[in-house]
Amino acid sequence: MKKYILSITATIAMIGLSGCSQDFLETKSTQNVDQSQIFETTDGAMMAVNGLHKLMWHPSLSGWYSQGGYETFMIWMDMLGEDLVFTIANTQFQSVARWEWHRDTGHRYLSLDYYYRLFYYFISNANMIIENADNAEGAQSERDYAKGQAYAYRGFAYFYLVQAWAERYKAEGGNTQPGVIIRTSNTTENQARASVEEVYTQINADLDEAIKLLSSIKTERVNKSHINVHVARGLKARVLLTQGKWLEAAEMAKLVVDQSGAKFQDDTYTTTNNRMSDQTNSEWLWGKKAQLDQAGSLRDFHSFMSNMNVSFNRNTPRAIYNLLYNRITDTDVRKKIWFPRAQDPETLPRPIIPTSGNIRNYMANKFVMKNENDQCADVPYMRMPEMRLIMAEGYARAGRNSEAAQALYPLAQHRDPEYQLSTNTGADLIDEVMFQRRVELWGEGFRFLDLKRLNMPLDRGPYPRTNPPYNYSYDPWNNSNKMPENVDPEASNYNMYDAHPMGEENRYKEAGIKEWQFLIPVSELNINPMCEQNPL
């Protein structure tokens, strides 16, 4: 593992310091700077923290498209599910939706390797901050702020590593299955994978320390790309939900809802002035602030999910799973961000598309940029509605039906003025909460992980019926000039575009099969013989 760890440290030093202090870079080589020099002051410690922020969106140095930090990993997490539908064959994310890339241990620069290394970059940089910040000259609050964010990022990185590269956490216990390698210092020794239970113990310890350190910080964040105590608690709520600790998750999320100051914003789904692309939205808790040095990289989230006028997004509109869409009430404002009859030129309103962009039925306009020629925009990593949904799900699964309904009501009613306080209980209430979660968080990187944590199969819906009166053709929605006729209304729109780009074999994946685990990259296995591969 020695070469791997050294490579991480050198690379992260460059990313962490890049763009933070031009004077520093003009006088110091980032590959040769001693850690003690970086952390002489709390200003230097914050430079390293800024490097962690940058990893959330920093594009791959390999030049490979769709490798844009955590924000493009978010797209993976929805492409692997059923609610985000891939409409046109294209190299970017097609293999993800086919469940191929996360099981590919091939070329070093393929995305599986990139994302595995990315999360360990977070860990390596966080380790440097945690180990050195206490010796930095400056106010104690500044040291705590740097360390608190580092602990939060380290817990965050281990959380996504263990969810993707290991078997799911089982709430009933016995989580001795291999997790991921734990490194709380940047040592060079070979190590075996810790158990899933051990990894979650580390995650919770890191987030608890982050909450402790950040709870005393009174200074307002420069922008929402920085982590404060509310974001750290939000991450903790996600972890507790994944562990099946329902009441603890609900109560942690409630702290965020009650204390963060985040409020519903009336135009969240109606504005076309940077919809879901502007971190000043009062619902946002954590998100990227667009950076000029990311512009034009084709690795930005909006390059693949918005109306940006770049090739991949222009050619491959994203669509919603039609059977999910059909459940949304007509009075729900969110229903207007998808266009089931987009290919009918007489249907109004029309979707917002980039110049010469393709049109497909059920296409999305959730993420909209004011100017299609902008090169990047803000990206949501955590929003207050998610915390309300964690509250509702946690209470519902714990059998606290009244509290679950009360937690869900403000969100559901804000999105649909006709919504009434739920009287459902048990499984029906849980289904209602999960439906709201799927609609509200569509495209924000949750669906695959939700299916996995709940041990549910991937089910992309039934085949169309071909018997009369249905006139199912192989590609009924390929023609962008007219609507298809006599398409089975009970069928899934999965694989009804562009000669079935996803393949019918990927319509259904049984819960718990080995394919739910990402494979360990060969680059790790070759250097660290103690690391065990997942079942092939």
Coordinates of C-alpha atoms in Angstrom, one line a residue:
M1 CA 0.0 0.0 0.0
K2 CA 3.0 2.3 0.3
K3 CA 3.0 3.6 -3.2
Y4 CA -0.8 4.1 -3.2
I5 CA -0.7 6.2 0.0
L6 CA 2.2 8.3 -1.1
S7 CA 0.4 9.0 -4.4
I8 CA -2.7 10.1 -2.5
T9 CA -0.8 12.4 -0.3
A10 CA 1.0 14.1 -3.1
T11 CA -2.1 14.5 -5.2
I12 CA -4.2 15.8 -2.4
A13 CA -1.6 18.4 -1.5
M14 CA -1.9 19.8 -5.0
I15 CA -5.7 19.8 -5.0
G16 CA -6.0 21.0 -1.4
L17 CA -3.8 24.1 -2.0
S18 CA -4.8 24.8 -5.5
G19 CA -6.5 28.2 -5.9
C20 CA -6.3 28.9 -2.2
S21 CA -3.3 31.2 -1.9
Q22 CA -1.5 32.4 -5.0
D23 CA 1.3 33.9 -3.0
F24 CA 1.9 30.6 -1.2
L25 CA 1.9 28.7 -4.4
E26 CA 4.4 31.1 -6.0
T27 CA 6.9 30.5 -3.2
K28 CA 6.3 26.8 -2.3
S29 CA 6.1 23.6 -4.3
T30 CA 3.0 21.8 -3.3
Q31 CA 4.6 18.5 -3.9
N32 CA 7.5 19.3 -1.5
V33 CA 5.8 21.4 1.2
D34 CA 6.3 19.9 4.7
Q35 CA 3.0 19.4 6.5
S36 CA 4.4 21.5 9.4
Q37 CA 4.7 24.5 7.0
I38 CA 1.1 24.1 5.7
F39 CA -0.2 24.0 9.2
E40 CA 1.9 26.8 10.8
T41 CA -1.3 28.9 11.1
T42 CA -5.0 28.4 11.1
D43 CA -5.1 30.1 7.7
G44 CA -3.0 27.3 6.3
A45 CA -5.3 24.8 8.0
M46 CA -8.3 26.4 6.3
M47 CA -6.5 26.2 3.0
A48 CA -6.4 22.4 3.4
V49 CA -10.1 22.5 4.3
N50 CA -10.8 24.4 1.2
G51 CA -9.1 21.5 -0.7
L52 CA -11.8 19.2 0.8
H53 CA -14.5 21.5 -0.4
K54 CA -13.0 21.4 -3.9
L55 CA -12.9 17.6 -4.0
M56 CA -16.7 17.7 -4.0
W57 CA -16.6 18.9 -7.5
H58 CA -13.0 18.8 -8.7
P59 CA -12.7 17.2 -12.1
S60 CA -10.5 14.2 -12.7
L61 CA -6.9 14.9 -13.8
S62 CA -7.1 12.0 -16.3
G63 CA -9.3 14.0 -18.7
W64 CA -12.1 11.4 -18.5
Y65 CA -15.6 12.9 -18.9
S66 CA -18.2 12.5 -16.1
Q67 CA -15.5 12.3 -13.4
G68 CA -16.3 15.5 -11.6
G69 CA -15.9 14.8 -7.9
Y70 CA -18.7 13.7 -5.5
E71 CA -21.4 15.6 -7.6
T72 CA -21.0 13.2 -10.5
F73 CA -21.0 10.3 -8.1
M74 CA -24.4 11.5 -7.1
I75 CA -25.6 10.9 -10.7
W76 CA -24.2 7.3 -10.5
M77 CA -26.4 6.8 -7.4
D78 CA -29.5 7.6 -9.4
M79 CA -28.5 6.0 -12.7
L80 CA -28.2 2.7 -10.8
G81 CA -31.8 3.0 -9.7
E82 CA -35.1 3.1 -11.5
D83 CA -36.5 6.6 -11.0
L84 CA -34.0 8.4 -13.3
V85 CA -34.5 7.0 -16.8
F86 CA -31.7 7.0 -19.5
T87 CA -33.4 7.9 -22.8
I88 CA -30.7 7.8 -25.5
A89 CA -27.6 5.6 -26.0
N90 CA -24.5 7.6 -25.0
T91 CA -21.2 6.7 -23.6
Q92 CA -21.6 8.9 -20.5
F93 CA -23.5 7.0 -17.7
Q94 CA -25.0 4.4 -20.1
S95 CA -22.7 1.7 -18.6
V96 CA -23.5 2.9 -15.1
A97 CA -27.3 2.4 -15.8
R98 CA -26.5 -1.0 -17.2
W99 CA -24.8 -2.0 -13.9
E100 CA -21.5 -2.5 -15.7
W101 CA -19.0 0.2 -14.6
H102 CA -19.3 -0.5 -10.9
R103 CA -18.4 -4.1 -11.6
D104 CA -15.5 -3.3 -14.0
T105 CA -12.0 -3.6 -12.6
G106 CA -10.3 -2.8 -15.8
H107 CA -8.4 0.3 -17.0
R108 CA -7.0 2.4 -14.2
Y109 CA -8.7 5.6 -15.3
L110 CA -12.2 4.1 -15.5
S111 CA -14.6 5.7 -13.1
L112 CA -14.7 2.8 -10.6
D113 CA -11.1 3.4 -9.8
Y114 CA -11.5 7.2 -9.9
Y115 CA -14.3 7.3 -7.3
Y116 CA -12.6 4.8 -5.0
R117 CA -9.5 7.0 -5.0
L118 CA -11.6 10.1 -4.6
F119 CA -13.1 9.1 -1.3
Y120 CA -9.7 8.1 0.0
Y121 CA -8.4 11.5 -1.1
F122 CA -11.0 13.0 1.2
I123 CA -9.7 10.7 4.0
S124 CA -6.0 11.5 3.4
N125 CA -6.6 15.2 3.4
A126 CA -8.8 15.0 6.4
N127 CA -6.2 13.0 8.3
M128 CA -3.6 15.7 7.6
I129 CA -5.8 18.4 9.0
I130 CA -6.9 16.3 12.1
E131 CA -3.2 15.5 12.9
N132 CA -1.9 19.0 12.5
A133 CA -4.5 21.6 13.2
D134 CA -4.0 21.6 17.0
N135 CA -0.5 23.0 16.5
A136 CA -1.6 25.8 14.1
E137 CA -1.1 29.3 15.4
G138 CA -4.5 31.1 15.7
A139 CA -7.7 31.2 17.7
Q140 CA -9.0 28.0 19.2
S141 CA -12.3 28.5 17.4
E142 CA -10.4 28.5 14.1
R143 CA -8.6 25.3 14.9
D144 CA -12.0 23.7 15.9
Y145 CA -13.6 24.9 12.7
A146 CA -10.9 23.3 10.6
K147 CA -10.8 20.1 12.5
G148 CA -14.6 19.8 12.8
Q149 CA -15.0 20.0 9.0
A150 CA -12.2 17.5 8.5
Y151 CA -13.9 15.0 10.8
A152 CA -17.2 15.5 9.0
Y153 CA -15.6 15.0 5.6
R154 CA -13.8 11.8 6.8
G155 CA -17.0 10.4 8.2
F156 CA -18.8 11.4 5.0
A157 CA -16.1 9.6 2.8
Y158 CA -16.2 6.4 4.8
F159 CA -20.0 6.4 4.7
Y160 CA -20.1 6.5 0.9
L161 CA -17.2 4.0 0.6
V162 CA -18.9 1.4 2.8
Q163 CA -22.3 1.8 1.3
A164 CA -21.0 1.3 -2.3
W165 CA -18.1 -1.1 -1.8
A166 CA -19.6 -3.4 0.9
E167 CA -22.7 -5.3 1.7
R168 CA -25.5 -3.3 3.3
Y169 CA -25.6 -2.6 7.0
K170 CA -28.1 -5.0 8.8
A171 CA -30.0 -3.3 11.6
E172 CA -30.5 -6.7 13.3
G173 CA -26.7 -6.9 13.8
G174 CA -24.0 -9.3 12.8
N175 CA -22.3 -6.9 10.5
T176 CA -19.0 -8.8 10.3
Q177 CA -19.0 -8.8 6.5
P178 CA -15.9 -7.0 4.9
G179 CA -16.3 -3.2 4.8
V180 CA -13.5 -1.0 3.6
I181 CA -9.9 -0.2 4.8
I182 CA -9.9 2.3 7.7
R183 CA -7.0 4.7 7.8
T184 CA -7.1 7.4 10.5
S185 CA -3.5 8.4 9.7
N186 CA -1.6 8.5 6.5
T187 CA 0.5 5.4 7.1
T188 CA 2.0 3.2 4.4
E189 CA 1.3 -0.2 5.8
N190 CA -0.8 -2.8 4.0
Q191 CA -4.2 -3.3 5.7
A192 CA -7.1 -5.6 5.4
R193 CA -10.7 -4.4 5.1
A194 CA -12.4 -3.7 8.4
S195 CA -15.8 -5.1 9.1
V196 CA -18.9 -3.1 8.1
E197 CA -19.7 -2.7 11.8
E198 CA -16.2 -1.3 12.5
V199 CA -16.5 1.1 9.6
Y200 CA -19.8 2.4 10.9
T201 CA -18.3 2.8 14.4
Q202 CA -15.6 5.0 12.8
I203 CA -18.1 7.0 10.8
N204 CA -20.2 7.7 13.9
A205 CA -17.2 8.6 16.0
D206 CA -16.0 11.1 13.3
L207 CA -19.4 12.7 12.9
D208 CA -19.9 12.9 16.7
E209 CA -16.5 14.7 17.0
A210 CA -17.5 17.0 14.1
I211 CA -20.7 17.9 15.8
K212 CA -18.9 18.5 19.1
L213 CA -16.3 20.8 17.5
L214 CA -18.7 22.7 15.2
S215 CA -21.4 23.2 17.8
S216 CA -19.3 26.0 19.4
I217 CA -18.6 27.9 16.2
K218 CA -20.5 31.1 16.0
T219 CA -19.0 32.5 12.8
E220 CA -21.3 32.4 9.8
R221 CA -20.2 30.4 6.8
V222 CA -18.7 32.2 3.8
N223 CA -21.1 30.1 1.7
K224 CA -22.9 26.8 1.9
S225 CA -20.0 24.8 0.5
H226 CA -18.6 24.9 4.1
I227 CA -19.8 22.4 6.7
N228 CA -21.4 23.7 9.9
V229 CA -23.0 21.8 12.8
H230 CA -26.3 21.5 11.0
V231 CA -24.7 19.8 8.0
A232 CA -22.7 17.5 10.3
R233 CA -26.0 16.5 12.1
G234 CA -27.6 16.0 8.7
L235 CA -24.8 13.5 7.7
K236 CA -25.3 11.8 11.1
A237 CA -29.0 11.5 10.4
R238 CA -28.3 9.8 7.1
V239 CA -26.0 7.4 8.8
L240 CA -28.5 6.5 11.5
L241 CA -31.2 6.0 8.9
T242 CA -29.0 3.6 7.0
Q243 CA -28.3 1.7 10.2
G244 CA -32.0 1.3 10.8
K245 CA -31.8 3.3 14.0
W246 CA -35.1 4.9 13.3
L247 CA -35.9 7.1 16.3
E248 CA -32.3 8.3 16.6
A249 CA -32.3 9.3 12.9
A250 CA -35.6 11.1 13.3
E251 CA -34.5 13.0 16.3
M252 CA -31.1 14.0 14.7
A253 CA -32.9 15.2 11.6
K254 CA -35.4 17.1 13.8
L255 CA -32.5 19.1 15.4
V256 CA -31.5 20.2 11.9
V257 CA -35.1 21.2 11.0
D258 CA -35.6 23.0 14.2
Q259 CA -32.3 24.8 14.6
S260 CA -30.7 25.3 11.1
G261 CA -33.0 28.2 10.1
A262 CA -33.6 26.6 6.7
K263 CA -37.1 27.4 5.4
F264 CA -39.3 26.4 2.5
Q265 CA -39.0 28.7 -0.5
D266 CA -42.1 29.2 -2.5
D267 CA -40.5 29.3 -5.9
T268 CA -38.2 26.3 -5.4
Y269 CA -40.0 24.4 -8.2
T270 CA -41.5 27.2 -10.2
T271 CA -38.6 29.6 -10.9
T272 CA -36.7 29.2 -14.1
N273 CA -34.0 31.5 -12.8
N274 CA -31.4 28.8 -11.7
R275 CA -33.9 26.2 -10.4
M276 CA -32.0 23.8 -8.1
S277 CA -28.8 25.6 -9.3
D278 CA -28.5 28.4 -6.7
Q279 CA -27.3 27.8 -3.1
T280 CA -29.0 31.0 -1.9
N281 CA -32.3 29.0 -1.9
S282 CA -33.4 29.0 1.8
E283 CA -34.0 25.2 1.7
W284 CA -30.4 24.4 1.0
L285 CA -28.2 23.3 3.9
W286 CA -25.0 22.3 2.0
G287 CA -24.1 22.7 -1.7
K288 CA -21.4 23.6 -4.1
K289 CA -20.7 27.2 -5.0
A290 CA -20.0 27.3 -8.7
Q291 CA -16.3 27.9 -9.5
L292 CA -14.9 29.5 -12.6
D293 CA -12.0 27.0 -12.9
Q294 CA -14.6 24.2 -13.4
A295 CA -16.2 26.0 -16.3
G296 CA -16.3 24.1 -19.6
S297 CA -15.0 20.8 -18.2
L298 CA -17.9 18.6 -19.1
R299 CA -17.6 17.2 -15.6
D300 CA -20.0 19.5 -13.9
F301 CA -23.3 18.0 -12.5
H302 CA -25.3 20.3 -14.7
S303 CA -23.5 19.1 -17.8
F304 CA -25.5 15.9 -17.4
M305 CA -28.6 16.9 -15.5
S306 CA -29.6 20.5 -16.6
N307 CA -30.3 22.5 -19.7
M308 CA -26.7 23.4 -20.2
N309 CA -25.8 23.7 -23.8
V310 CA -23.0 21.1 -23.9
S311 CA -22.9 17.9 -25.9
F312 CA -23.8 15.2 -23.5
N313 CA -26.7 17.0 -21.8
R314 CA -28.1 18.3 -25.0
N315 CA -28.1 14.9 -26.6
T316 CA -29.4 12.8 -23.7
P317 CA -32.3 14.3 -21.7
R318 CA -33.0 12.6 -18.4
A319 CA -36.5 11.4 -17.7
I320 CA -38.5 10.3 -14.7
Y321 CA -39.8 6.8 -14.3
N322 CA -43.4 7.1 -15.6
L323 CA -45.0 4.9 -13.0
L324 CA -43.6 7.2 -10.3
Y325 CA -44.7 10.3 -12.2
N326 CA -48.3 8.9 -12.6
R327 CA -48.7 8.8 -8.8
I328 CA -48.0 12.5 -8.4
T329 CA -51.2 14.5 -7.9
D330 CA -52.1 17.1 -10.5
T331 CA -52.1 19.9 -7.8
D332 CA -48.5 19.1 -6.8
V333 CA -46.2 21.8 -8.1
R334 CA -43.4 19.2 -8.6
K335 CA -45.4 17.5 -11.3
K336 CA -44.8 20.4 -13.6
I337 CA -41.0 19.9 -13.8
W338 CA -41.5 16.7 -15.9
F339 CA -43.1 16.5 -19.3
P340 CA -44.9 13.2 -20.1
R341 CA -46.0 14.5 -23.6
A342 CA -42.8 16.5 -24.4
Q343 CA -42.8 15.0 -28.0
D344 CA -46.2 16.4 -28.7
P345 CA -45.5 19.9 -30.1
E346 CA -49.0 21.1 -29.2
T347 CA -48.7 20.2 -25.5
L348 CA -48.0 23.2 -23.3
P349 CA -45.9 24.2 -21.4
R350 CA -42.9 23.1 -23.3
P351 CA -39.7 21.8 -21.7
I352 CA -36.7 24.1 -21.4
I353 CA -34.0 22.6 -23.6
P354 CA -30.6 23.8 -24.8
T355 CA -30.2 24.9 -28.5
S356 CA -30.9 21.9 -30.8
G357 CA -31.4 19.7 -27.8
N358 CA -33.2 16.4 -28.0
I359 CA -36.7 16.0 -26.6
R360 CA -38.1 12.9 -25.0
N361 CA -41.3 12.1 -23.2
Y362 CA -41.2 12.4 -19.4
M363 CA -38.0 14.4 -19.6
A364 CA -37.0 16.5 -16.6
N365 CA -36.5 20.2 -16.0
K366 CA -35.7 19.9 -12.3
F367 CA -32.3 21.4 -12.6
V368 CA -32.5 24.6 -14.8
M369 CA -29.9 27.2 -15.5
K370 CA -31.0 30.8 -16.3
N371 CA -28.5 30.9 -19.2
E372 CA -28.0 27.7 -21.2
N373 CA -24.5 28.9 -22.1
D374 CA -23.3 29.1 -18.5
Q375 CA -20.6 26.6 -17.9
C376 CA -21.3 25.5 -14.3
A377 CA -23.8 26.2 -11.5
D378 CA -24.4 25.5 -7.8
V379 CA -25.3 21.9 -6.8
P380 CA -27.4 20.8 -3.8
Y381 CA -25.7 18.3 -1.5
M382 CA -28.2 18.5 1.4
R383 CA -31.5 20.2 1.7
M384 CA -33.9 20.7 4.6
P385 CA -36.7 18.7 2.9
E386 CA -34.4 15.6 3.1
M387 CA -34.3 16.1 6.9
R388 CA -38.1 16.3 7.1
L389 CA -38.2 13.1 5.1
I390 CA -35.7 11.4 7.4
M391 CA -37.9 12.5 10.4
A392 CA -41.0 11.1 8.7
E393 CA -39.4 7.8 7.7
G394 CA -37.7 7.3 11.1
Y395 CA -40.9 7.9 13.0
A396 CA -43.0 5.8 10.6
R397 CA -40.7 2.8 10.7
A398 CA -40.5 3.1 14.5
G399 CA -44.3 2.9 14.7
R400 CA -44.8 6.5 15.7
N401 CA -47.5 7.2 13.1
S402 CA -48.7 10.6 14.4
E403 CA -45.2 12.0 14.7
A404 CA -44.4 10.7 11.2
A405 CA -47.5 12.3 9.7
Q406 CA -46.8 15.6 11.4
A407 CA -43.2 15.6 10.2
L408 CA -44.3 14.9 6.6
Y409 CA -47.1 17.3 6.4
P410 CA -45.2 20.7 6.0
L411 CA -43.2 19.4 3.1
A412 CA -46.1 17.6 1.3
Q413 CA -48.5 20.5 1.8
H414 CA -46.0 23.1 0.7
R415 CA -45.5 21.2 -2.6
D416 CA -49.3 20.4 -2.9
P417 CA -51.7 22.9 -1.3
E418 CA -54.5 20.2 -1.5
Y419 CA -52.5 17.7 0.6
Q420 CA -54.2 16.7 3.8
L421 CA -52.5 15.4 7.0
S422 CA -52.0 11.7 6.5
T423 CA -54.2 9.3 8.4
N424 CA -52.2 6.3 7.1
T425 CA -50.5 3.9 9.5
G426 CA -47.9 1.1 9.3
A427 CA -46.8 0.0 5.8
D428 CA -49.2 2.5 4.1
L429 CA -47.6 5.4 5.9
I430 CA -44.1 4.2 5.1
D431 CA -45.1 3.9 1.5
E432 CA -46.4 7.4 1.5
V433 CA -43.2 8.7 3.0
M434 CA -41.0 6.9 0.6
F435 CA -43.1 8.1 -2.4
Q436 CA -42.6 11.7 -1.2
R437 CA -38.9 11.0 -0.8
R438 CA -38.6 9.6 -4.3
V439 CA -40.3 12.6 -5.8
E440 CA -38.6 15.3 -3.7
L441 CA -35.1 14.0 -4.0
W442 CA -35.2 12.8 -7.6
G443 CA -31.9 13.3 -9.3
E444 CA -30.0 14.3 -6.1
G445 CA -28.2 11.0 -5.6
F446 CA -30.3 8.8 -3.2
R447 CA -32.3 6.1 -5.0
F448 CA -29.7 3.3 -5.4
L449 CA -28.6 3.7 -1.8
D450 CA -32.2 3.7 -0.6
L451 CA -32.9 0.5 -2.4
K452 CA -29.7 -1.1 -1.0
R453 CA -30.2 0.0 2.6
L454 CA -33.8 -1.3 2.6
N455 CA -32.8 -4.6 0.9
M456 CA -35.2 -4.0 -1.9
P457 CA -34.8 -5.2 -5.5
L458 CA -34.2 -2.9 -8.4
D459 CA -37.5 -3.1 -10.4
R460 CA -37.6 -0.9 -13.5
G461 CA -41.2 -1.9 -14.2
P462 CA -43.3 -4.3 -16.4
Y463 CA -42.9 -4.9 -20.1
P464 CA -45.5 -3.3 -22.3
R465 CA -48.3 -5.5 -23.4
T466 CA -48.5 -6.2 -27.1
N467 CA -52.0 -7.6 -27.4
P468 CA -54.8 -5.3 -28.8
P469 CA -55.6 -2.5 -28.4
Y470 CA -51.9 -1.8 -27.6
N471 CA -49.7 -1.3 -30.5
Y472 CA -46.3 -1.6 -28.9
S473 CA -43.3 -1.1 -31.2
Y474 CA -39.7 -1.7 -30.3
D475 CA -38.9 2.1 -30.0
P476 CA -42.3 3.9 -29.6
W477 CA -40.7 7.1 -28.2
N478 CA -37.8 7.6 -30.7
N479 CA -39.6 10.1 -32.9
S480 CA -39.3 13.5 -31.4
N481 CA -41.9 15.0 -33.8
K482 CA -45.0 13.2 -32.6
M483 CA -46.4 11.2 -29.7
P484 CA -46.6 7.4 -29.9
E485 CA -50.0 5.8 -30.2
N486 CA -51.6 3.1 -28.1
V487 CA -48.7 2.6 -25.7
D488 CA -49.6 0.5 -22.7
P489 CA -50.4 2.9 -19.8
E490 CA -49.4 0.3 -17.2
A491 CA -46.0 -0.3 -18.7
S492 CA -42.7 1.2 -17.7
N493 CA -41.0 3.8 -19.9
Y494 CA -37.7 2.0 -19.1
N495 CA -36.2 0.9 -22.4
M496 CA -38.8 2.5 -24.5
Y497 CA -36.3 4.9 -26.0
D498 CA -33.5 4.6 -28.6
A499 CA -33.4 0.9 -29.3
H500 CA -33.4 -0.1 -25.6
P501 CA -30.1 1.5 -24.7
M502 CA -30.1 -0.1 -21.2
G503 CA -30.8 -3.7 -22.2
E504 CA -33.7 -5.8 -21.0
E505 CA -31.4 -7.9 -18.8
N506 CA -31.0 -4.8 -16.6
R507 CA -34.7 -4.3 -15.9
Y508 CA -34.7 -6.2 -12.6
K509 CA -32.0 -7.0 -10.0
E510 CA -32.8 -9.2 -7.1
A511 CA -32.1 -7.7 -3.7
G512 CA -28.9 -8.8 -2.0
I513 CA -27.1 -10.3 -5.0
K514 CA -23.4 -9.6 -5.4
E515 CA -23.9 -7.0 -8.0
W516 CA -25.1 -4.5 -5.3
Q517 CA -21.4 -4.3 -4.2
F518 CA -18.9 -2.2 -6.2
L519 CA -15.7 -4.1 -7.0
I520 CA -12.4 -3.1 -5.4
P521 CA -10.2 -1.6 -8.2
V522 CA -7.3 -3.7 -9.4
S523 CA -5.0 -0.8 -8.6
E524 CA -5.7 -1.3 -4.9
L525 CA -5.5 -5.1 -5.0
N526 CA -2.1 -5.1 -6.9
I527 CA -0.5 -2.9 -4.3
N528 CA -2.2 -4.1 -1.1
P529 CA -2.4 -8.0 -1.1
M530 CA -4.3 -7.8 2.3
C531 CA -7.3 -6.2 0.6
E532 CA -10.0 -8.8 -0.2
Q533 CA -12.0 -8.4 -3.5
N534 CA -15.8 -8.6 -3.4
P535 CA -17.4 -11.6 -5.1
L536 CA -16.9 -11.5 -8.8

